Coordinates of C-alpha atoms in Angstrom, one line a residue:
M190 CA 55.1 19.8 62.4
Q191 CA 52.3 20.9 64.8
L192 CA 51.3 23.6 62.4
F193 CA 51.1 21.1 59.6
R194 CA 48.9 18.8 61.7
N195 CA 46.6 21.7 62.7
G196 CA 46.4 22.9 59.1
T197 CA 45.5 19.4 58.0
K198 CA 42.8 19.0 60.7
G199 CA 41.3 22.3 59.7
K200 CA 41.1 21.3 56.1
M201 CA 39.6 18.0 56.9
H202 CA 36.9 19.7 59.0
K203 CA 36.0 22.0 56.2
L204 CA 35.9 19.1 53.8
M205 CA 33.5 17.1 56.0
L206 CA 31.3 20.2 56.5
G207 CA 31.1 20.7 52.8
L208 CA 30.2 17.1 52.2
A209 CA 27.4 17.3 54.9
L210 CA 26.0 20.4 53.2
L211 CA 26.0 18.6 49.9
L212 CA 24.2 15.6 51.2
S213 CA 21.6 17.9 52.9
A214 CA 21.0 19.7 49.6
C215 CA 20.4 16.3 47.8
S216 CA 17.9 15.2 50.5
S217 CA 14.2 15.3 49.6
P218 CA 12.5 18.2 51.5
G219 CA 9.6 15.9 52.6
N220 CA 11.5 12.9 53.9
G221 CA 12.9 14.4 57.1
G222 CA 16.3 15.2 55.5
A223 CA 17.0 11.6 54.5
V224 CA 19.2 11.1 51.5
N225 CA 17.2 10.1 48.4
S226 CA 18.1 6.4 48.0
S227 CA 16.4 5.9 44.5
P228 CA 18.9 4.1 42.2
P229 CA 20.2 6.2 39.4
Q230 CA 18.8 5.7 35.9
S231 CA 20.7 3.1 34.0
T232 CA 22.7 3.9 30.9
Q233 CA 20.3 1.9 28.8
Q234 CA 17.2 3.8 30.1
T235 CA 19.0 7.1 29.5
T236 CA 19.9 6.0 25.9
E237 CA 16.3 4.8 25.2
A238 CA 14.8 8.0 26.5
S239 CA 17.2 10.1 24.5
A240 CA 16.4 8.1 21.3
A241 CA 12.7 8.4 21.9
A242 CA 13.1 12.2 22.4
N243 CA 15.2 12.5 19.2
A244 CA 12.6 10.4 17.3
Q245 CA 9.8 12.6 18.5
Q246 CA 11.7 15.8 17.6
A247 CA 12.5 14.4 14.1
K248 CA 8.9 13.5 13.6
Q249 CA 7.8 17.0 14.6
Q250 CA 10.3 18.5 12.2
Q251 CA 8.6 16.6 9.3
W252 CA 5.7 19.1 9.4
P253 CA 4.6 21.2 7.8
R254 CA 5.8 19.6 4.5
T255 CA 5.4 20.6 0.9
Y256 CA 4.3 18.1 -1.7
V257 CA 4.5 19.0 -5.4
D258 CA 1.5 17.3 -6.9
A259 CA 0.8 16.1 -10.5
T260 CA -0.4 19.6 -11.5
G261 CA 2.9 21.2 -10.4
K262 CA 1.1 22.9 -7.4
E263 CA 3.0 23.1 -4.1
V264 CA 0.6 21.6 -1.6
V265 CA 1.4 22.5 2.0
I266 CA 0.4 19.8 4.4
A267 CA 0.4 21.3 7.9
K268 CA 0.5 18.2 10.0
Q269 CA 0.4 14.4 9.6
P270 CA -3.0 13.6 8.0
Q271 CA -5.2 11.4 10.2
R272 CA -8.4 11.7 8.2
V273 CA -7.7 11.0 4.5
A274 CA -10.5 10.9 1.9
V275 CA -9.7 9.4 -1.5
T276 CA -11.7 10.1 -4.7
H277 CA -10.9 6.8 -6.4
F278 CA -11.5 3.4 -4.9
G279 CA -8.1 2.2 -6.4
M280 CA -6.3 4.4 -3.9
M281 CA -7.7 2.6 -0.9
E282 CA -5.3 -0.3 -0.9
Y283 CA -2.3 2.0 -0.9
F284 CA -3.4 3.6 2.3
F285 CA -4.3 0.2 3.8
A286 CA -0.8 -1.0 3.0
L287 CA 0.5 2.2 4.8
E288 CA -1.6 1.4 7.8
T289 CA -3.7 4.6 7.4
P290 CA -7.2 3.5 6.5
P291 CA -9.0 6.2 4.5
I292 CA -12.1 7.6 6.2
A293 CA -13.9 7.9 2.8
S294 CA -13.7 6.7 -0.7
T295 CA -15.8 6.6 -3.9
L296 CA -17.6 3.2 -4.4
A297 CA -16.3 2.2 -1.0
E298 CA -19.3 0.0 -0.1
R299 CA -19.2 -2.0 -3.4
M300 CA -15.4 -2.5 -3.5
L301 CA -14.9 -3.4 0.2
G302 CA -17.7 -5.9 -0.2
S303 CA -16.5 -7.5 -3.5
F304 CA -12.7 -7.0 -3.9
E305 CA -10.9 -10.0 -2.5
T306 CA -7.9 -7.7 -1.7
L307 CA -10.1 -5.4 0.4
K308 CA -12.4 -7.8 2.2
P309 CA -10.1 -8.3 5.2
Y310 CA -10.0 -4.5 5.7
A311 CA -13.8 -4.2 5.5
K312 CA -13.9 -6.0 8.9
T313 CA -11.7 -3.5 10.7
A314 CA -12.0 -0.2 8.9
T315 CA -14.9 2.2 8.6
V316 CA -14.8 3.8 5.1
K317 CA -17.7 6.0 4.2
D318 CA -19.0 5.7 0.6
I319 CA -18.9 9.1 -1.1
G320 CA -20.5 8.1 -4.4
E321 CA -19.2 7.8 -7.9
V322 CA -15.6 8.4 -9.0
T323 CA -16.2 11.4 -11.2
T324 CA -18.9 13.0 -9.1
P325 CA -18.1 12.4 -5.4
N326 CA -20.6 13.5 -2.8
L327 CA -19.2 16.9 -1.8
E328 CA -21.7 17.5 0.9
L329 CA -20.9 14.3 2.7
M330 CA -17.2 14.9 2.3
T331 CA -17.6 18.3 4.0
E332 CA -19.4 16.6 6.9
L333 CA -16.6 14.1 7.3
E334 CA -14.1 16.9 7.8
P335 CA -11.0 15.2 6.1
D336 CA -7.6 16.8 6.7
L337 CA -6.4 15.6 3.3
I338 CA -8.2 14.8 0.0
V339 CA -6.3 12.7 -2.6
A340 CA -7.6 13.0 -6.2
F341 CA -6.5 12.0 -9.6
S342 CA -5.2 14.5 -12.1
G343 CA -7.4 14.5 -15.2
T344 CA -10.2 12.5 -13.6
H345 CA -11.0 15.1 -10.9
N346 CA -10.0 18.3 -12.6
D347 CA -13.6 19.4 -12.8
V348 CA -14.2 19.1 -9.1
Y349 CA -10.8 20.3 -7.9
E350 CA -12.1 23.7 -6.9
D351 CA -15.0 22.3 -4.9
L352 CA -12.7 19.8 -3.2
S353 CA -10.2 22.5 -2.3
H354 CA -12.9 24.3 -0.4
I355 CA -13.4 21.3 1.8
S356 CA -9.7 20.5 2.7
T357 CA -6.2 20.4 1.4
V358 CA -6.1 18.5 -1.9
A359 CA -3.2 16.6 -3.5
M360 CA -3.6 15.6 -7.1
I361 CA -1.8 12.3 -8.1
N362 CA -0.8 11.5 -11.7
N363 CA -3.0 8.7 -13.0
T364 CA -1.5 8.4 -16.4
E365 CA 2.2 8.4 -15.8
E366 CA 3.7 5.0 -15.9
R367 CA 4.8 4.0 -12.4
T368 CA 5.4 0.6 -10.8
W369 CA 3.3 -0.3 -7.8
A370 CA 6.3 0.3 -5.6
E371 CA 6.9 3.8 -7.0
T372 CA 3.3 4.7 -6.5
L373 CA 3.3 3.4 -3.0
R374 CA 6.3 5.7 -2.2
E375 CA 4.3 8.6 -3.7
Y376 CA 1.4 8.1 -1.4
A377 CA 3.8 7.6 1.6
K378 CA 5.2 11.1 1.0
L379 CA 1.7 12.6 1.7
I380 CA 1.4 11.0 5.2
C381 CA 5.0 10.7 6.3
K382 CA 5.1 6.9 6.0
E383 CA 8.1 6.6 3.8
Q384 CA 9.8 3.9 6.0
L385 CA 6.7 1.9 6.2
A386 CA 6.5 1.9 2.5
E387 CA 10.0 0.7 2.1
D388 CA 9.3 -2.1 4.6
Y389 CA 6.3 -3.2 2.6
I390 CA 8.2 -3.0 -0.7
T391 CA 11.0 -5.1 0.7
K392 CA 8.6 -7.7 2.1
L393 CA 6.6 -8.0 -1.1
E394 CA 9.6 -8.1 -3.4
A395 CA 11.0 -10.9 -1.3
L396 CA 7.7 -12.8 -1.7
M397 CA 7.9 -12.2 -5.5
A398 CA 11.5 -13.4 -5.7
E399 CA 10.6 -16.6 -3.8
A400 CA 7.6 -17.1 -6.1
G401 CA 9.7 -16.5 -9.2
E402 CA 12.2 -19.2 -8.1
K403 CA 9.4 -21.7 -7.4
L404 CA 7.6 -20.9 -10.7
A405 CA 10.8 -21.3 -12.7
A406 CA 9.8 -24.9 -13.4
K407 CA 7.0 -23.5 -15.5
K408 CA 9.2 -21.1 -17.5
D409 CA 8.5 -23.0 -20.7
K410 CA 4.7 -22.9 -20.2
T411 CA 2.7 -19.9 -21.5
V412 CA 0.4 -18.0 -19.3
T413 CA -2.3 -15.4 -20.0
F414 CA -4.8 -13.3 -18.0
L415 CA -8.2 -12.8 -19.6
R416 CA -11.1 -10.6 -18.6
A417 CA -14.3 -11.3 -20.5
S418 CA -16.0 -8.2 -21.8
G419 CA -19.7 -7.3 -21.1
D420 CA -21.1 -9.7 -23.8
G421 CA -18.8 -12.6 -22.8
S422 CA -17.7 -13.2 -26.4
T423 CA -14.6 -11.0 -26.4
F424 CA -11.8 -10.5 -24.0
Y425 CA -9.3 -8.0 -22.6
V426 CA -5.8 -9.5 -22.5
L427 CA -4.3 -8.1 -19.3
D428 CA -0.8 -9.4 -19.8
D429 CA 0.8 -6.2 -21.0
N430 CA -0.9 -3.9 -18.5
D431 CA -2.6 -5.0 -15.3
V432 CA -0.2 -7.9 -14.6
S433 CA 2.9 -6.9 -16.5
Y434 CA 4.9 -7.7 -13.3
A435 CA 4.0 -11.4 -13.7
F436 CA 6.2 -11.5 -16.8
D437 CA 9.0 -9.3 -15.7
E438 CA 12.1 -11.4 -15.4
K439 CA 14.1 -9.0 -13.3
S440 CA 11.7 -7.7 -10.7
G441 CA 8.6 -9.9 -11.4
L442 CA 7.7 -13.5 -11.5
G443 CA 9.3 -14.3 -14.9
L444 CA 6.3 -16.1 -16.5
K445 CA 6.1 -16.6 -20.2
P446 CA 3.3 -14.7 -22.1
P447 CA 1.8 -16.3 -25.2
G448 CA 1.8 -13.1 -27.1
Q449 CA 1.6 -9.3 -26.8
Y450 CA -1.7 -7.4 -26.7
K451 CA -1.9 -3.8 -25.5
L452 CA -4.9 -3.0 -23.3
E453 CA -6.0 0.2 -24.9
G454 CA -9.8 -0.3 -24.9
D455 CA -9.6 -2.8 -27.7
V456 CA -10.9 -6.3 -27.2
V457 CA -9.9 -9.7 -28.6
S458 CA -12.3 -12.2 -30.0
L459 CA -12.5 -15.8 -28.8
E460 CA -10.9 -16.8 -32.1
G461 CA -8.0 -14.4 -31.3
I462 CA -7.5 -16.3 -28.1
T463 CA -7.0 -19.5 -30.1
V464 CA -4.1 -17.8 -31.8
L465 CA -2.5 -17.3 -28.3
D466 CA -3.6 -20.8 -27.2
P467 CA -1.8 -20.6 -23.8
D468 CA -0.9 -23.5 -21.5
Y469 CA -2.6 -21.7 -18.5
I470 CA -5.4 -19.2 -18.5
F471 CA -6.3 -17.0 -15.5
L472 CA -9.8 -15.8 -15.9
V473 CA -10.4 -12.4 -14.3
D474 CA -13.8 -11.4 -13.0
Y475 CA -15.7 -10.8 -9.8
L476 CA -15.6 -14.1 -8.1
D477 CA -19.3 -14.0 -7.4
N478 CA -19.8 -14.0 -11.2
M479 CA -17.2 -16.6 -12.1
D480 CA -19.5 -19.7 -12.2
T481 CA -21.8 -17.9 -14.7
T482 CA -18.9 -16.7 -16.8
L483 CA -17.4 -20.1 -17.1
A484 CA -20.7 -21.8 -17.7
E485 CA -21.2 -19.5 -20.7
L486 CA -17.7 -20.0 -22.1
N487 CA -18.0 -23.8 -21.8
K488 CA -20.9 -23.7 -24.2
S489 CA -18.5 -22.6 -26.9
K490 CA -16.6 -25.1 -29.0
V491 CA -13.9 -22.6 -29.7
W492 CA -13.3 -22.2 -26.0
Q493 CA -13.3 -25.9 -25.5
S494 CA -10.6 -26.2 -28.2
L495 CA -8.1 -24.2 -26.2
K496 CA -5.1 -26.1 -24.8
A497 CA -5.6 -24.7 -21.3
V498 CA -9.3 -25.7 -21.3
K499 CA -8.6 -29.2 -22.4
A500 CA -5.9 -29.6 -19.7
N501 CA -8.2 -28.1 -17.0
H502 CA -5.7 -25.3 -16.6
V503 CA -8.2 -22.5 -16.3
Y504 CA -8.2 -20.7 -12.9
P505 CA -10.2 -17.8 -11.5
L506 CA -8.7 -14.6 -10.3
D507 CA -10.6 -11.8 -8.6
V508 CA -11.1 -8.6 -10.6
S509 CA -9.3 -6.6 -7.9
I510 CA -6.0 -7.5 -9.6
S511 CA -6.8 -4.7 -12.1
T512 CA -5.9 -2.0 -9.6
K513 CA -2.2 -2.9 -10.0
G514 CA -1.7 -1.8 -6.4
P515 CA 0.4 -3.5 -3.7
L516 CA -2.5 -5.6 -2.3
A517 CA -3.4 -6.7 -5.9
V518 CA 0.3 -7.7 -6.6
E519 CA 0.5 -9.6 -3.3
Y520 CA -2.8 -11.4 -4.0
T521 CA -1.9 -12.3 -7.5
T522 CA 1.6 -13.5 -6.5
K523 CA 0.1 -15.8 -3.8
E524 CA -2.6 -17.1 -6.1
L525 CA -0.1 -17.9 -8.9
L526 CA 2.2 -19.6 -6.4
R527 CA -0.7 -21.6 -5.0
V528 CA -1.9 -22.8 -8.4
L529 CA 1.3 -23.2 -10.5
A530 CA 3.7 -24.4 -7.9
E531 CA 1.7 -27.5 -7.2

């Protein structure tokens, strides 16, 4: 029994000594040997830190990425672009929607100052004007040092080599039929903003669905979108092209067109519009020019004979809807909802 007690006492002594050494090792070397009393990190903090680290690692693994452009070329993008230059003003709204304002665009000054869809961004983003669409200012682009240049296949084939000497160039197909959502996804691939694109698409599709429901009361009324040509006596009918989503029953607003005209460079006379004779007309032009355009049209007896004109159902729409981009679709949807849901 005594041997048992002595053995137990010896073991307890060794255990206490080991515990003391352990506490000493955990003490801060500069606090006089005191035990560090800082509370341990919570499970939530640990989880959040781990999630943040995983997200950062996943983001890093996105680069470099290879994008197969419209010409079939494999474009290697080394890191997430921060300085994007676009060679067509119509591209600007896609990058604004993706929260990546371009540093430069052709016709930037004019479009940012006149397009209703872009005016809000003109107050917060600095976009250098690099000249005309087909002949961008290469010297200025070089000075701006973009890390990615986005160009249109076909439109910019002649300047591709020059652009490629400035920075990485991705050519986008400008002729292939894509919806605004599909096109937004394509731009998102270039800058690793795929999730942001999906969020934007979900939000805009929800707005369009809501608008479609509210506009259902007008489903028996015909609507057309007209853009006067240069001389004001003929029109482009935009229904089949620029605003086709307004008439799509499944994914659009479900409006009823008065007829079918393909926008292929041909124009329709004022007499041709009387054949359509819609219930509602949306007149598309630069808003600054709208009063002049309407004043000229109102001089015409043919124009005055139209059903929509007699009912005072002619409404202005900014020409920026012709880009068919996400900002244009959102603007058009809100304007139609404001006017037709009254």
